[in-house]
Amino acid sequence: MTNSEELTVTTTTSTTIIDTNISISNTNTKSLLDDSNWKDKLKLPPKDNRPKTTDVTATKGHNFEDYCLKRELLMGIYEKGWEKPSPVQEQSIPIALTGRDVLARAKNGTGKTGAYTIPIVERIDPNKNAIQAIILVPTRELALQASAICMELSI
């Protein structure tokens, strides 16, 4: 692994292509990856104390670690402020990680974008210099949101 890897995420809508290059520096994250107390050293956002509906809280009690995700991705998830997977994420992430297609429907704000971006970022090989994933969404706003989340998750 080199000191700096580059990940390219291309997000498209019917008329807009957003090409985002993400540079991952291993110098800062390498020490966190080898450390068993890596969670204690993360820069977590303030806890969200807003009331949550059962659309988000009715989970089976899984954690993101249960999906055997890369430590770098777990760091991005926790630094984003996501503590536990939402119900739509609990159901779709394990299936998507196996490479199968997922069709999920849920209300706004229930974690659908995370449900498909987490498996995409997990399966990206930074050593390959080729398009590895395409995210198709119906609006420019959703394309920008998906692109931003991919960048935030990949630290």
mmCIF file with all atom_site columns, N, CA and C in Angstrom, residues 19 30 77 80 116 129 149 155:
data_model
loop_
_atom_site.group_PDB
_atom_site.id
_atom_site.type_symbol
_atom_site.label_atom_id
_atom_site.label_alt_id
_atom_site.label_comp_id
_atom_site.label_asym_id
_atom_site.label_entity_id
_atom_site.label_seq_id
_atom_site.pdbx_PDB_ins_code
_atom_site.Cartn_x
_atom_site.Cartn_y
_atom_site.Cartn_z
_atom_site.occupancy
_atom_site.B_iso_or_equiv
_atom_site.pdbx_formal_charge
_atom_site.auth_seq_id
_atom_site.auth_comp_id
_atom_site.auth_asym_id
_atom_site.auth_atom_id
_atom_site.pdbx_PDB_model_num
ATOM 1  N N  . ASP A 1 19  ? -17.502 14.137 -11.192 1.00 0.00 ? 19  ASP A N  1
ATOM 2  C CA . ASP A 1 19  ? -16.345 13.267 -11.038 1.00 0.00 ? 19  ASP A CA 1
ATOM 3  C C  . ASP A 1 19  ? -15.560 13.744 -9.831  1.00 0.00 ? 19  ASP A C  1
ATOM 4  N N  . LYS A 1 30  ? -2.901  5.157  9.308   1.00 0.00 ? 30  LYS A N  1
ATOM 5  C CA . LYS A 1 30  ? -2.178  3.912  9.530   1.00 0.00 ? 30  LYS A CA 1
ATOM 6  C C  . LYS A 1 30  ? -2.021  3.611  11.010  1.00 0.00 ? 30  LYS A C  1
ATOM 7  N N  . ILE A 1 77  ? -17.596 5.962  8.946   1.00 0.00 ? 77  ILE A N  1
ATOM 8  C CA . ILE A 1 77  ? -18.983 5.824  9.408   1.00 0.00 ? 77  ILE A CA 1
ATOM 9  C C  . ILE A 1 77  ? -19.156 6.487  10.762  1.00 0.00 ? 77  ILE A C  1
ATOM 10 N N  . LYS A 1 80  ? -18.796 10.227 10.796  1.00 0.00 ? 80  LYS A N  1
ATOM 11 C CA . LYS A 1 80  ? -19.989 10.846 10.215  1.00 0.00 ? 80  LYS A CA 1
ATOM 12 C C  . LYS A 1 80  ? -21.091 10.982 11.267  1.00 0.00 ? 80  LYS A C  1
ATOM 13 N N  . TYR A 1 116 ? -26.665 2.011  0.484   1.00 0.00 ? 116 TYR A N  1
ATOM 14 C CA . TYR A 1 116 ? -25.991 1.591  -0.745  1.00 0.00 ? 116 TYR A CA 1
ATOM 15 C C  . TYR A 1 116 ? -24.576 2.136  -0.866  1.00 0.00 ? 116 TYR A C  1
ATOM 16 N N  . ASN A 1 129 ? -7.232  1.317  -11.179 1.00 0.00 ? 129 ASN A N  1
ATOM 17 C CA . ASN A 1 129 ? -7.462  2.617  -11.804 1.00 0.00 ? 129 ASN A CA 1
ATOM 18 C C  . ASN A 1 129 ? -8.536  2.461  -12.875 1.00 0.00 ? 129 ASN A C  1
ATOM 19 N N  . ILE A 1 149 ? -21.396 11.795 0.571   1.00 0.00 ? 149 ILE A N  1
ATOM 20 C CA . ILE A 1 149 ? -21.354 10.711 1.557   1.00 0.00 ? 149 ILE A CA 1
ATOM 21 C C  . ILE A 1 149 ? -20.238 9.730  1.223   1.00 0.00 ? 149 ILE A C  1
ATOM 22 N N  . ILE A 1 155 ? -12.945 8.734  4.195   1.00 0.00 ? 155 ILE A N  1
ATOM 23 C CA . ILE A 1 155 ? -12.014 9.577  4.958   1.00 0.00 ? 155 ILE A CA 1
ATOM 24 C C  . ILE A 1 155 ? -11.081 10.315 4.030   1.00 0.00 ? 155 ILE A C  1
#
